XYZ file of C-alpha atoms in Angstrom:
360
model
C 0.072 -0.004 -0.048
C 1.348 3.472 -0.823
C 1.613 5.914 2.105
C 0.099 9.281 0.904
C -0.851 10.756 4.321
C 2.378 12.860 4.836
C 1.856 14.433 1.442
C -1.809 15.215 2.160
C -0.934 16.657 5.651
C 1.711 18.943 4.138
C -0.842 20.223 1.566
C -3.344 20.791 4.300
C -0.859 22.617 6.384
C -0.157 25.056 3.515
C -3.897 25.602 2.918
C -4.558 26.298 6.580
C -1.657 28.856 6.551
C 0.598 27.035 8.946
C 3.844 29.083 9.088
C 6.749 27.888 7.079
C 9.930 29.130 5.595
C 8.050 30.062 2.379
C 6.044 32.654 4.320
C 9.142 34.734 4.797
C 10.000 34.951 1.142
C 10.321 38.480 -0.188
C 10.830 40.025 3.261
C 12.603 43.403 3.386
C 14.548 44.058 6.585
C 16.205 47.463 5.777
C 16.162 50.270 3.217
C 18.462 50.167 0.282
C 20.155 53.225 1.778
C 21.038 51.039 4.808
C 18.807 52.614 7.455
C 16.213 50.793 9.573
C 12.592 51.169 8.671
C 11.606 50.961 12.321
C 13.994 53.880 13.189
C 12.901 55.984 10.184
C 9.258 55.540 11.112
C 9.727 57.155 14.434
C 8.538 60.772 15.008
C 11.196 63.436 14.824
C 12.393 64.555 18.286
C 11.625 68.083 17.534
C 7.936 67.650 16.420
C 6.223 67.909 19.745
C 7.941 71.160 20.262
C 7.013 72.671 16.946
C 6.074 76.400 17.103
C 4.424 76.690 20.548
C 7.296 74.572 22.100
C 4.899 73.205 24.883
C 5.617 69.491 24.414
C 2.553 68.711 22.293
C 0.956 69.649 19.043
C -2.315 71.712 19.120
C -4.389 72.014 15.948
C -7.584 74.117 15.604
C -10.198 73.186 13.083
C -12.874 76.105 12.403
C -16.008 75.595 10.343
C -18.670 77.931 9.059
C -21.726 76.215 10.620
C -21.442 73.866 13.599
C -25.127 74.225 14.429
C -26.686 71.789 12.022
C -24.819 68.553 12.542
C -23.024 68.229 9.173
C -19.662 68.965 10.660
C -20.072 66.504 13.481
C -18.396 63.727 11.667
C -15.654 66.186 10.524
C -14.958 67.018 14.183
C -15.042 63.169 14.972
C -12.473 62.551 12.151
C -10.256 65.360 13.330
C -10.378 63.949 16.850
C -9.502 60.452 15.695
C -6.563 61.670 13.755
C -5.467 63.795 16.770
C -5.592 60.638 18.992
C -3.416 58.765 16.621
C -0.642 61.328 16.607
C -1.024 62.547 20.149
C -2.226 66.051 19.259
C -4.810 68.219 20.942
C -7.593 69.202 18.603
C -9.643 72.398 19.175
C -13.101 72.019 17.667
C -14.427 75.461 16.691
C -17.123 76.900 14.442
C -20.123 79.212 13.971
C -22.996 78.219 16.231
C -25.416 79.017 13.457
C -27.365 76.082 11.869
C -26.966 77.913 8.483
C -23.745 78.975 6.727
C -22.166 81.774 8.596
C -18.805 82.761 7.112
C -18.707 86.165 9.019
C -18.721 84.424 12.340
C -16.204 81.895 11.251
C -13.846 84.565 10.167
C -14.390 86.273 13.565
C -13.279 82.970 15.290
C -10.281 82.565 12.899
C -9.024 86.058 13.700
C -9.108 85.186 17.387
C -7.488 81.754 17.115
C -4.695 82.770 14.857
C -3.390 84.943 17.830
C -3.384 81.986 20.181
C 0.306 81.258 21.021
C -0.403 77.510 21.727
C -1.585 76.835 18.040
C 0.672 74.660 16.001
C -1.656 74.262 12.876
C -4.885 75.687 11.537
C -7.643 73.974 9.583
C -10.485 75.909 8.201
C -13.444 75.802 5.783
C -13.442 78.468 3.118
C -16.928 78.972 1.683
C -16.532 82.768 1.060
C -14.044 83.151 -1.787
C -11.464 85.840 -1.104
C -12.301 86.271 2.576
C -9.397 84.276 4.175
C -6.106 85.769 2.758
C -5.578 87.996 5.830
C -5.889 84.796 8.038
C -3.321 82.886 5.847
C -0.958 85.913 6.068
C -1.204 86.055 9.928
C -0.723 82.275 10.264
C 2.242 82.079 7.892
C 3.829 85.132 9.577
C 3.798 83.183 12.771
C 5.026 79.954 11.140
C 1.731 78.212 11.584
C 0.901 75.787 8.683
C -2.670 75.992 7.175
C -5.029 73.366 5.647
C -8.439 73.967 4.189
C -11.298 71.514 4.240
C -14.824 71.109 2.927
C -15.411 74.271 0.837
C -12.743 75.253 -1.670
C -11.339 78.771 -2.376
C -9.181 78.506 -5.408
C -7.933 82.032 -4.948
C -6.795 81.863 -1.445
C -3.269 83.121 -0.797
C -0.583 80.490 -1.249
C -3.152 78.063 -2.560
C -0.428 75.629 -4.080
C 1.297 75.532 -0.628
C -2.050 74.728 1.288
C -3.546 71.214 1.198
C -7.264 71.031 0.659
C -9.563 68.101 1.673
C -12.994 68.086 0.176
C -15.405 67.011 -2.389
C -15.181 68.657 -5.825
C -18.551 70.336 -6.768
C -18.651 68.216 -10.077
C -19.633 65.273 -7.872
C -23.148 66.689 -7.871
C -23.526 65.374 -11.349
C -23.942 61.961 -9.763
C -27.260 63.258 -8.414
C -28.241 64.747 -11.698
C -27.516 61.553 -13.450
C -29.563 59.538 -10.768
C -32.619 61.937 -11.275
C -32.756 61.340 -14.947
C -32.677 57.586 -14.304
C -35.386 57.984 -11.624
C -37.536 59.718 -14.076
C -37.216 56.895 -16.655
C -37.823 54.248 -13.940
C -41.029 56.001 -12.943
C -42.175 56.351 -16.533
C -42.302 60.154 -16.110
C -42.269 61.651 -19.680
C -42.721 65.414 -19.024
C -42.735 68.209 -16.507
C -40.596 70.684 -14.579
C -37.330 69.946 -12.789
C -36.419 72.716 -10.361
C -33.203 73.410 -8.515
C -33.810 75.829 -5.641
C -30.878 77.520 -3.853
C -29.616 80.966 -2.717
C -26.528 82.593 -3.896
C -26.992 85.126 -1.031
C -25.428 82.537 1.264
C -22.185 83.259 -0.410
C -21.053 79.652 -0.723
C -19.426 79.166 -4.149
C -19.359 75.369 -3.647
C -23.018 75.103 -3.459
C -23.449 77.351 -6.556
C -21.083 75.036 -8.435
C -22.934 71.988 -7.183
C -26.211 73.237 -8.565
C -24.576 73.954 -11.852
C -23.011 70.562 -12.137
C -26.309 68.872 -11.289
C -28.143 71.051 -13.762
C -25.655 70.251 -16.551
C -25.867 66.558 -15.817
C -29.740 66.611 -15.922
C -29.698 68.467 -19.265
C -27.076 66.079 -20.687
C -28.964 62.961 -19.598
C -32.347 64.051 -20.813
C -30.752 65.198 -24.160
C -29.008 61.743 -24.514
C -32.367 60.188 -23.961
C -33.985 62.367 -26.631
C -36.364 63.888 -24.035
C -34.947 67.270 -23.182
C -37.733 69.021 -25.126
C -40.387 67.389 -22.922
C -38.992 68.828 -19.746
C -38.365 72.269 -18.379
C -35.186 72.291 -16.263
C -34.841 75.414 -14.225
C -31.759 76.323 -12.145
C -32.258 80.079 -12.283
C -30.808 82.633 -14.788
C -27.211 81.690 -14.090
C -27.782 77.980 -13.513
C -26.721 78.406 -9.853
C -30.241 77.793 -8.450
C -33.628 79.306 -8.368
C -33.612 82.133 -5.779
C -35.160 80.765 -2.583
C -35.163 82.331 0.888
C -32.705 80.442 3.050
C -34.431 81.669 6.141
C -37.664 80.126 5.107
C -36.687 77.426 2.620
C -39.678 75.071 3.135
C -42.286 77.565 2.323
C -40.062 78.874 -0.509
C -39.886 75.519 -2.111
C -43.611 74.745 -1.464
C -44.430 78.028 -3.292
C -42.107 77.032 -6.103
C -43.785 73.751 -6.576
C -47.261 75.365 -6.447
C -46.243 78.023 -8.948
C -45.029 75.584 -11.488
C -47.819 73.040 -11.135
C -45.968 70.193 -12.847
C -42.795 69.498 -10.918
C -41.640 66.044 -11.363
C -38.012 66.441 -10.274
C -35.875 68.552 -7.864
C -32.330 68.946 -6.559
C -31.051 70.793 -3.583
C -27.325 71.508 -3.135
C -26.741 71.831 0.616
C -27.834 71.076 4.211
C -30.109 74.054 4.254
C -32.310 73.203 1.276
C -32.230 69.463 1.263
C -34.228 68.873 4.475
C -36.513 71.788 3.398
C -36.984 70.049 -0.049
C -38.023 66.884 1.754
C -40.553 68.660 3.996
C -41.836 70.458 0.919
C -42.325 67.068 -0.999
C -44.277 65.745 1.976
C -46.358 68.828 2.402
C -47.366 68.926 -1.232
C -48.282 65.225 -1.331
C -45.539 64.407 -3.814
C -43.736 61.643 -1.715
C -42.814 58.894 -4.118
C -44.306 60.648 -7.027
C -41.432 62.791 -7.974
C -37.547 62.420 -8.073
C -36.141 64.546 -5.226
C -32.392 64.604 -4.674
C -30.235 66.505 -2.183
C -26.946 66.900 -0.455
C -25.396 65.543 2.765
C -26.490 62.617 4.862
C -27.366 64.150 8.294
C -30.162 62.900 10.511
C -32.874 64.880 8.727
C -31.768 63.545 5.320
C -31.575 59.982 6.623
C -35.146 60.296 7.987
C -36.403 61.736 4.661
C -34.763 58.881 2.732
C -36.384 56.265 4.937
C -39.823 57.855 4.496
C -39.374 58.415 0.752
C -39.586 62.151 0.914
C -36.069 62.208 -0.651
C -35.270 59.815 -3.501
C -31.450 60.153 -2.902
C -28.843 62.251 -1.299
C -25.152 62.712 -1.785
C -22.766 62.211 1.049
C -19.331 63.675 0.874
C -17.598 61.490 3.454
C -17.001 64.320 5.913
C -15.149 62.098 8.399
C -12.265 62.340 5.882
C -12.573 66.038 5.898
C -11.636 66.200 9.542
C -9.217 63.253 9.616
C -6.990 63.951 6.495
C -6.127 67.726 7.125
C -4.943 66.829 10.586
C -2.726 64.122 9.204
C -1.522 66.479 6.402
C -0.470 69.138 8.901
C 1.300 66.578 10.961
C 3.091 65.246 7.917
C 4.137 68.792 6.937
C 5.563 69.298 10.476
C 7.046 65.972 11.063
C 8.212 64.909 7.607
C 8.417 68.084 5.671
C 5.940 66.729 3.172
C 4.395 69.336 0.830
C 0.715 70.033 0.840
C -1.389 67.313 -0.858
C -4.984 67.424 -1.768
C -7.694 64.757 -1.147
C -11.009 64.643 -3.133
C -13.514 62.890 -0.843
C -15.899 62.195 -3.822
C -19.540 61.435 -3.354
C -21.630 58.562 -2.079
C -25.188 58.289 -3.464
C -27.470 57.139 -0.592
C -31.045 55.922 -1.246
C -33.867 54.295 0.743
C -32.299 50.942 0.096
C -28.800 51.834 1.447
C -29.576 54.570 4.155
C -29.457 52.027 6.928
C -25.789 51.286 6.156
C -24.804 54.950 6.614
C -23.597 56.495 9.858
C -22.596 53.282 11.713
C -19.336 54.973 12.898
C -20.246 58.562 12.766
C -18.935 59.103 9.304
C -22.238 60.033 7.387
């Protein structure tokens, strides 16, 4: 009789992942330059005494609206990153539930004078309003990172990292809206994109434009553009709607058109308002309504069907990455690098998977 057991056992051991000499094949013990990876991975001895020289790093993150919950996961991400590198993170922002760049700038002007600050992270929704902040920070040797909203004209833009979602991601919602119309068999009607340029957020304006262009492109490709009236205002940045009373503004818009079959809202002010307007006008499930951000109000609206879909911009990353970027600039001398957080389309079918670890 042939004895085959030892061979079978050896094969089984390999399949089960039993350690062997083969598992070490390809291992790298040191750099080509001769230094130890373990030693090189250690933090520089001077890092903790950067700028403030108090034995630890302190970063401040300042946003333009801490009062509506959107930036909560941003603050969580910044805190998580700070814990990893042993840095203190100051969580600051306008108390308003709506965009308030003026209050943010007031806070920034105060915090940039704080001698304990080693790095500054800020949102920049109001284009051209932050150059003095950057000048003051750089004069003190404090590195700056921007997050969420993007100001392409900011002083030393190429030397400042940015973490955020490119506004072109709103096209994902526009494409989804066109598909939704087809799936529902809707052949004609008005598609409205309410917003307000008075809020001064260029990113929101660009989102509306991107969604508008995607809707028009999709309907044109389907040969149905002439059957729909797509309205994003005279500049394609949104139909002017009162941000202080957005629900009634959108309800009035719906009633004035009479044939609204689709809608898109570009931020955390108008998206919950769009959902409430859909419910109030009895259009739940009857129109294709898309919005932005995945806060508690949006999640509830998706579950109820008042919103068809909403775009999340993975804000956890918008807090986590800029903290790490500042740390890398200080500890490693790594130049500013940008991160596009992209977009996540969330629907009624997928909303329960969102927010499990505060990332919405």
